[in-house]
XYZ file of C-alpha atoms in Angstrom:
503
model
C -119.572 -127.022 -116.129
C -121.972 -124.399 -114.831
C -121.482 -120.848 -116.195
C -121.533 -117.988 -113.677
C -121.080 -114.323 -114.489
C -119.674 -111.815 -111.985
C -119.251 -108.067 -112.435
C -116.880 -105.828 -110.462
C -117.164 -102.061 -110.484
C -115.552 -99.560 -108.092
C -118.907 -97.720 -108.060
C -120.340 -100.693 -106.134
C -118.406 -99.708 -103.002
C -119.916 -100.946 -99.729
C -117.343 -99.472 -97.336
C -113.784 -99.909 -96.156
C -112.309 -103.268 -95.217
C -112.239 -103.189 -91.429
C -109.301 -104.971 -89.769
C -111.515 -105.793 -86.785
C -113.550 -108.068 -89.053
C -110.689 -110.555 -88.636
C -110.932 -110.903 -84.874
C -111.092 -114.022 -82.774
C -112.057 -115.137 -79.268
C -110.216 -116.669 -76.295
C -112.458 -117.943 -73.513
C -111.588 -119.907 -70.395
C -113.364 -122.896 -71.882
C -111.954 -126.396 -72.390
C -108.394 -126.284 -73.677
C -108.490 -122.836 -75.272
C -106.342 -121.204 -72.569
C -104.654 -124.080 -70.688
C -102.697 -126.278 -73.148
C -103.964 -123.943 -75.885
C -102.314 -120.531 -75.670
C -100.703 -121.381 -72.288
C -98.629 -124.533 -71.800
C -95.558 -123.848 -69.623
C -94.046 -127.294 -70.200
C -94.088 -126.962 -73.983
C -90.809 -126.836 -75.868
C -91.752 -123.440 -77.401
C -93.109 -121.880 -74.199
C -91.773 -118.447 -73.209
C -91.184 -117.077 -69.716
C -94.933 -116.446 -69.309
C -95.741 -120.025 -70.292
C -97.229 -119.079 -73.667
C -96.724 -121.460 -76.577
C -94.588 -119.870 -79.261
C -95.976 -122.143 -81.949
C -99.526 -120.920 -81.201
C -98.395 -117.282 -81.226
C -96.779 -117.872 -84.621
C -99.953 -119.486 -85.977
C -102.080 -116.646 -84.580
C -99.922 -114.164 -86.485
C -100.110 -116.308 -89.650
C -103.886 -116.482 -89.308
C -103.985 -112.678 -89.363
C -105.969 -112.115 -86.176
C -106.720 -108.474 -85.435
C -108.704 -108.418 -82.165
C -109.231 -111.061 -79.482
C -112.312 -111.030 -77.251
C -111.582 -112.180 -73.683
C -112.346 -113.897 -71.223
C -115.766 -115.033 -72.492
C -118.339 -116.004 -73.503
C -120.479 -117.733 -70.940
C -117.451 -117.907 -68.636
C -117.444 -114.138 -68.052
C -120.856 -114.137 -66.354
C -119.346 -115.747 -63.255
C -115.800 -114.378 -63.518
C -114.047 -112.481 -60.734
C -111.223 -110.753 -62.597
C -109.269 -109.909 -59.453
C -108.677 -113.661 -58.873
C -106.354 -113.621 -61.866
C -103.899 -110.869 -60.882
C -100.892 -110.746 -58.620
C -98.582 -113.625 -57.612
C -99.800 -116.870 -59.120
C -99.202 -118.764 -55.903
C -101.844 -116.598 -54.212
C -104.539 -117.004 -56.835
C -107.586 -119.138 -55.945
C -108.994 -121.979 -58.015
C -112.657 -121.292 -58.756
C -115.551 -123.300 -60.103
C -116.658 -122.294 -63.577
C -120.380 -122.920 -63.565
C -120.770 -122.162 -67.266
C -118.694 -125.154 -68.398
C -118.683 -127.249 -65.190
C -114.916 -126.952 -64.892
C -112.326 -125.505 -62.543
C -110.144 -122.502 -63.337
C -106.795 -122.154 -61.527
C -106.504 -118.489 -62.619
C -102.932 -118.987 -63.853
C -103.812 -116.761 -66.800
C -105.576 -113.520 -65.971
C -105.816 -109.931 -67.182
C -102.106 -109.086 -67.166
C -101.041 -112.374 -68.729
C -103.638 -112.022 -71.454
C -102.458 -108.499 -72.222
C -98.867 -109.725 -72.542
C -99.983 -112.583 -74.788
C -102.004 -110.193 -76.914
C -98.970 -107.956 -77.430
C -96.805 -110.936 -78.408
C -99.436 -112.192 -80.857
C -99.894 -108.701 -82.365
C -103.606 -108.516 -81.535
C -105.854 -105.855 -80.006
C -107.520 -106.921 -76.724
C -111.297 -106.705 -76.516
C -112.445 -107.155 -72.911
C -115.757 -108.364 -71.582
C -117.136 -107.414 -68.172
C -119.271 -109.591 -65.932
C -122.846 -108.312 -65.863
C -124.203 -111.697 -64.779
C -123.192 -112.086 -61.122
C -121.688 -108.591 -60.927
C -122.463 -105.091 -62.103
C -121.448 -101.446 -62.459
C -118.854 -101.248 -59.689
C -116.944 -104.353 -60.794
C -116.853 -103.102 -64.367
C -115.479 -99.763 -63.153
C -112.861 -101.553 -61.062
C -111.633 -103.572 -64.040
C -111.552 -100.469 -66.226
C -109.582 -98.597 -63.570
C -107.129 -101.475 -63.276
C -106.638 -101.666 -67.051
C -106.746 -98.070 -68.288
C -105.926 -95.551 -65.535
C -102.277 -94.509 -65.629
C -101.682 -94.530 -61.887
C -102.342 -92.800 -58.612
C -105.372 -94.910 -57.633
C -105.526 -98.137 -55.650
C -106.279 -100.404 -58.611
C -104.054 -98.681 -61.170
C -101.180 -98.734 -58.669
C -101.894 -102.405 -58.054
C -101.512 -103.053 -61.807
C -98.228 -101.174 -61.789
C -97.059 -103.215 -58.788
C -97.965 -106.354 -60.735
C -95.522 -105.350 -63.449
C -97.688 -103.451 -65.965
C -96.393 -99.898 -65.576
C -98.121 -98.563 -68.666
C -101.924 -98.867 -68.790
C -103.340 -101.637 -70.926
C -105.466 -99.009 -72.690
C -108.230 -101.353 -73.790
C -110.486 -99.532 -76.246
C -113.297 -102.033 -76.904
C -115.448 -103.489 -74.100
C -118.345 -105.977 -74.182
C -121.061 -105.275 -71.619
C -121.708 -108.860 -70.597
C -122.472 -111.865 -72.773
C -125.680 -113.428 -74.144
C -127.752 -112.073 -71.269
C -131.017 -113.242 -72.849
C -129.895 -116.883 -72.695
C -131.522 -118.973 -69.915
C -128.182 -120.845 -69.682
C -126.423 -117.618 -68.699
C -125.486 -117.038 -65.071
C -127.404 -113.938 -64.102
C -129.816 -114.237 -67.056
C -131.942 -111.101 -67.378
C -134.955 -109.737 -69.168
C -134.369 -107.183 -71.923
C -135.495 -104.332 -69.686
C -133.281 -105.482 -66.783
C -130.248 -105.883 -68.985
C -130.885 -102.710 -70.986
C -130.926 -100.587 -67.805
C -127.799 -102.308 -66.443
C -125.931 -101.919 -69.733
C -126.868 -98.246 -69.956
C -125.803 -97.480 -66.397
C -122.574 -99.475 -66.752
C -121.723 -97.741 -70.015
C -122.514 -94.290 -68.644
C -120.293 -94.893 -65.600
C -117.414 -96.359 -67.629
C -117.445 -93.276 -69.867
C -116.966 -91.111 -66.791
C -113.516 -92.714 -66.490
C -112.771 -92.879 -70.213
C -115.242 -91.115 -72.578
C -113.602 -92.542 -75.706
C -114.308 -96.212 -75.034
C -116.087 -98.316 -77.662
C -118.862 -100.251 -75.931
C -120.802 -103.300 -77.107
C -124.277 -104.083 -75.791
C -125.452 -107.694 -75.848
C -127.780 -108.507 -78.669
C -129.915 -111.618 -78.595
C -127.938 -114.871 -78.311
C -129.050 -115.985 -81.758
C -131.536 -115.448 -84.533
C -133.427 -118.548 -83.426
C -134.099 -117.153 -79.929
C -137.715 -116.207 -79.174
C -136.324 -112.937 -77.822
C -134.624 -112.008 -81.116
C -135.592 -108.613 -82.497
C -137.650 -107.483 -79.536
C -134.564 -107.904 -77.288
C -132.489 -105.635 -79.524
C -135.289 -103.051 -79.657
C -135.711 -102.890 -75.877
C -131.999 -102.966 -75.056
C -131.181 -100.226 -77.521
C -134.176 -98.284 -76.352
C -132.489 -98.126 -72.948
C -128.831 -97.879 -73.957
C -128.692 -96.342 -77.450
C -127.042 -93.089 -76.391
C -124.354 -94.883 -74.352
C -123.134 -97.692 -76.614
C -121.563 -98.009 -80.052
C -122.329 -101.597 -81.056
C -124.869 -104.332 -80.620
C -123.526 -107.897 -80.625
C -124.611 -110.746 -82.875
C -123.803 -114.446 -82.413
C -124.379 -117.284 -84.920
C -123.183 -120.857 -85.281
C -123.855 -123.249 -88.159
C -123.458 -126.979 -88.698
C -124.510 -129.696 -91.103
C -127.710 -131.338 -89.846
C -128.992 -134.777 -90.845
C -126.784 -134.962 -93.914
C -128.293 -131.808 -95.443
C -125.048 -130.535 -96.989
C -126.827 -128.288 -99.442
C -128.460 -126.185 -96.733
C -125.256 -126.137 -94.714
C -123.252 -124.760 -97.614
C -125.818 -121.951 -97.879
C -125.447 -120.904 -94.229
C -124.365 -117.406 -95.260
C -127.939 -116.775 -96.431
C -128.946 -116.881 -92.781
C -126.072 -114.657 -91.732
C -127.060 -112.092 -94.375
C -130.623 -112.060 -93.064
C -129.386 -111.876 -89.481
C -127.255 -108.775 -90.161
C -130.030 -107.095 -92.115
C -132.586 -107.751 -89.348
C -130.376 -106.391 -86.587
C -129.466 -103.255 -88.554
C -133.139 -102.655 -89.345
C -134.022 -102.842 -85.668
C -131.133 -100.563 -84.663
C -132.114 -98.033 -87.283
C -135.735 -98.147 -86.164
C -134.627 -97.240 -82.631
C -132.423 -94.493 -84.098
C -135.383 -93.075 -85.969
C -137.645 -93.205 -82.893
C -135.023 -91.422 -80.831
C -134.179 -88.947 -83.612
C -130.551 -89.804 -82.949
C -127.721 -88.753 -85.250
C -125.340 -91.658 -84.669
C -125.812 -95.195 -85.963
C -125.352 -98.366 -83.933
C -123.174 -100.890 -85.740
C -122.743 -104.634 -85.243
C -120.059 -106.481 -83.379
C -120.481 -110.026 -84.724
C -118.361 -111.257 -81.875
C -119.216 -114.970 -82.024
C -119.486 -116.839 -85.313
C -118.266 -120.196 -86.616
C -119.208 -123.728 -87.551
C -120.022 -125.598 -84.335
C -121.472 -129.108 -84.110
C -123.289 -128.507 -80.825
C -124.854 -131.970 -80.578
C -121.571 -133.878 -80.660
C -120.372 -135.612 -77.510
C -117.369 -133.292 -77.107
C -119.741 -130.330 -76.712
C -121.280 -131.757 -73.517
C -119.645 -130.410 -70.331
C -118.750 -132.699 -67.401
C -121.401 -133.338 -64.764
C -121.705 -134.222 -61.082
C -118.653 -133.998 -58.857
C -116.234 -133.820 -61.781
C -114.873 -130.233 -62.109
C -111.703 -130.750 -64.193
C -109.240 -128.113 -65.302
C -109.151 -127.664 -69.088
C -111.244 -130.695 -70.104
C -111.666 -131.617 -73.766
C -114.671 -129.527 -74.785
C -116.037 -128.387 -78.156
C -113.047 -129.802 -80.029
C -114.654 -130.055 -83.445
C -112.483 -131.452 -86.225
C -113.284 -129.508 -89.372
C -113.548 -130.888 -92.886
C -113.399 -129.282 -96.316
C -117.107 -128.412 -96.397
C -116.756 -126.686 -93.019
C -113.909 -124.580 -94.449
C -116.034 -123.584 -97.439
C -118.818 -122.460 -95.076
C -116.365 -120.459 -92.958
C -115.146 -118.788 -96.140
C -118.697 -117.984 -97.162
C -119.475 -116.528 -93.733
C -116.446 -114.236 -94.166
C -117.869 -113.187 -97.516
C -121.108 -112.247 -95.726
C -119.275 -110.268 -93.044
C -117.252 -108.367 -95.660
C -120.353 -107.747 -97.752
C -121.871 -105.972 -94.744
C -118.786 -103.959 -93.847
C -120.926 -100.819 -93.806
C -122.652 -102.107 -90.636
C -120.501 -104.966 -89.327
C -117.568 -103.091 -87.826
C -116.096 -105.921 -85.767
C -116.283 -109.709 -85.719
C -114.768 -112.541 -83.659
C -114.274 -116.082 -84.936
C -115.109 -118.275 -81.958
C -112.678 -119.530 -80.880
C -108.933 -119.356 -81.532
C -107.355 -122.570 -80.189
C -108.734 -126.124 -79.620
C -112.309 -125.006 -78.873
C -114.217 -124.904 -82.224
C -110.990 -123.434 -83.492
C -108.782 -123.088 -86.599
C -105.701 -123.980 -84.508
C -105.342 -127.279 -82.651
C -102.719 -128.387 -80.158
C -101.610 -131.475 -78.278
C -100.747 -130.785 -74.597
C -97.005 -130.446 -74.594
C -96.897 -131.582 -78.238
C -97.775 -130.682 -81.787
C -99.931 -127.905 -83.205
C -101.656 -127.840 -86.587
C -103.943 -125.890 -88.842
C -107.514 -127.049 -89.350
C -109.161 -126.683 -92.749
C -110.986 -123.579 -91.540
C -107.632 -121.859 -90.910
C -106.956 -121.284 -94.587
C -109.971 -119.230 -95.796
C -109.640 -116.987 -92.741
C -105.886 -116.479 -93.234
C -106.319 -115.739 -96.933
C -109.160 -113.260 -96.422
C -107.305 -111.518 -93.594
C -104.191 -111.175 -95.735
C -105.693 -110.178 -99.061
C -108.839 -108.149 -98.176
C -107.455 -104.618 -98.439
C -108.964 -101.256 -99.350
C -112.690 -101.071 -100.055
C -115.283 -103.832 -100.223
C -117.118 -104.086 -103.524
C -120.557 -105.579 -103.927
C -120.317 -108.240 -106.640
C -123.141 -108.554 -109.158
C -123.725 -112.300 -109.589
C -125.677 -114.071 -112.304
C -125.652 -117.753 -111.358
C -127.816 -120.852 -111.529
C -129.614 -121.764 -108.310
C -130.146 -124.960 -106.388
C -132.904 -125.965 -103.984
C -132.231 -126.167 -100.246
C -134.465 -127.480 -97.498
C -133.793 -124.496 -95.208
C -133.434 -121.512 -97.528
C -135.256 -122.409 -100.735
C -133.416 -121.594 -103.973
C -129.940 -120.118 -103.517
C -127.218 -119.280 -106.060
C -124.528 -121.933 -106.510
C -121.878 -119.193 -106.225
C -121.443 -116.465 -103.623
C -118.677 -113.865 -103.844
C -117.338 -110.556 -102.634
C -114.356 -108.477 -103.759
C -112.036 -105.871 -102.340
C -110.390 -103.022 -104.289
C -107.136 -101.427 -103.190
C -107.061 -98.285 -105.331
C -103.630 -97.186 -104.198
C -102.028 -100.510 -105.178
C -104.286 -101.093 -108.171
C -105.243 -104.539 -106.844
C -108.394 -106.602 -106.547
C -109.033 -109.696 -104.439
C -112.060 -111.780 -105.354
C -113.311 -114.287 -102.800
C -115.814 -116.844 -104.080
C -117.382 -120.137 -103.029
C -118.910 -122.815 -105.180
C -121.753 -124.364 -103.196
C -122.605 -126.988 -105.805
C -122.175 -130.523 -104.477
C -121.291 -132.031 -107.835
C -120.736 -129.396 -110.536
C -117.629 -127.441 -111.350
C -118.241 -123.813 -112.238
C -116.642 -121.494 -114.765
C -116.561 -117.964 -113.409
C -116.558 -115.180 -115.948
C -115.583 -111.966 -114.130
C -116.162 -108.651 -115.872
C -113.501 -106.141 -114.693
C -113.667 -103.718 -117.624
C -114.499 -100.878 -115.236
C -111.033 -101.406 -113.696
C -108.772 -101.002 -116.772
C -105.644 -100.775 -114.615
C -105.975 -104.519 -113.930
C -103.702 -106.221 -116.433
C -102.800 -109.580 -114.932
C -103.800 -112.410 -112.658
C -101.421 -112.165 -109.696
C -102.517 -115.497 -108.183
C -105.486 -117.813 -108.023
C -106.073 -120.599 -105.514
C -108.798 -123.101 -104.720
C -109.403 -125.096 -101.541
C -111.336 -128.241 -102.413
C -111.153 -132.025 -102.358
C -113.211 -134.754 -104.038
C -113.869 -135.978 -100.488
C -115.430 -132.945 -98.809
C -115.316 -134.811 -95.475
C -111.477 -134.772 -95.357
C -110.292 -133.229 -92.089
C -106.787 -132.223 -91.037
C -105.028 -134.007 -88.177
C -101.704 -133.624 -86.399
C -100.368 -136.364 -88.662
C -101.724 -134.840 -91.884
C -102.586 -131.173 -91.997
C -101.254 -130.501 -95.499
C -102.894 -132.948 -97.934
C -105.677 -130.411 -98.584
C -104.514 -126.791 -98.791
C -105.342 -123.849 -101.044
C -103.689 -124.921 -104.322
C -102.730 -122.837 -107.323
C -105.566 -122.678 -109.863
C -103.856 -122.455 -113.261
C -107.140 -121.982 -115.171
C -107.378 -118.286 -114.227
C -106.733 -115.937 -117.169
C -107.438 -112.254 -117.848
C -108.235 -111.281 -121.446
C -109.846 -108.053 -122.670
C -111.168 -107.057 -119.256
C -112.628 -110.440 -118.388
C -111.265 -113.082 -116.051
C -112.250 -116.670 -116.511
C -111.462 -119.331 -113.914
C -112.762 -122.835 -113.364
C -113.535 -123.773 -109.753
C -114.366 -127.253 -108.381
C -117.487 -128.273 -106.428
C -117.643 -127.448 -102.706
C -114.723 -125.019 -102.924
C -113.286 -121.793 -101.506
C -111.497 -119.691 -104.117
C -109.340 -116.548 -104.159
C -108.413 -114.670 -107.362
C -106.015 -111.726 -107.064
C -105.649 -109.228 -109.877
C -103.203 -106.387 -110.296
C -101.235 -104.132 -112.595
């Protein structure tokens, strides 16, 4: 058993736990909306056609914000198609995913769903095929109390009170050649700045997200952020970051270390943002909205959209079935996001239902939790107070992508008012169990182990299904003990672990 030493100290405070770190993403893509959140024929459907079982699972998952309606979809979206009587709404081609959208769910329906699910809406505006005026129209429809054409139209559609959306994404992945309305950094930066400036004329207290590069692997990465922020720094609050990870060619060791890349990604974007801040002699800092992140096997058949004359409604797309190793990576990515809570102020797991999602459904039938559901739900529930940087002394292992990395990664949160600590840790070793020795002597009020769980399985390829979603769950880890200011706990290979300490 490999020995690993961890040290917790309240002096190692990174920043507060931010509830928006535990956001998600609903896009009109595949079965995320139709037969995902919306399935009028389902036994649990409410008067709006929303599945009650999915709403319950969303609440259990602990989702804070939901980004909507895309994603690539938003760059061709006409929001006004999705308001008013459903019988009058047009069906449109979705060029991003080669599908058709009947517009049965639009702005008002999503806002009602969001309220039922207990989430904060995070809206995206179309800066692909549209621009400043359309963004202003959507903002007027959503946030103005009344007395104007669009706000009165919202009231006539049944939403008397304004939706009061606080957080807005200024387009999506505009540096991507796949994006409808793809732009250069200078073109997008000017458009984002002018859109943001105009939106603030209606509501100066909005929180606005400029598009960062679509990924760290993009040739535009870094320079894109510099140019865009050079144009829009004074008008926006966040720059977006997107990252997806998957196991390639059987290289499980590198895959389990994916958070190394996320750490570097965050640090690179913050360095660029701060360089622009310095050049502009600005007082405010730009923070990160990591509003797309997950495990996504992009080369699998289910990730290929339809082609030709086939434009189906809600086709099966991006329906990855996640195994135990995927769940451990998702947990480790959450550790990375929490570790950077000083600069990552919002994040969105992409996506919520069916599409690379922790929740799966059958049309008209069952719903179940994927393996990735559990680390997210546990972190969302137990990460409270302040994030503490964990000092780690651990053996390393060699990876093809990242060189030598520690076998254990961890972060902790400290709730001073409750006198409680939550330690989140992953064991990346493929074969070796680890004994964690956690020094908490700087927190003498901790007197007991409240609970300890591990999510692992000797077969790391086990994946949940509708028939069996419970054989592998976070299980009680009875090895955890606290003696003389030190916690020891044994954790299995390829595992996600949570240890909670209290008075």
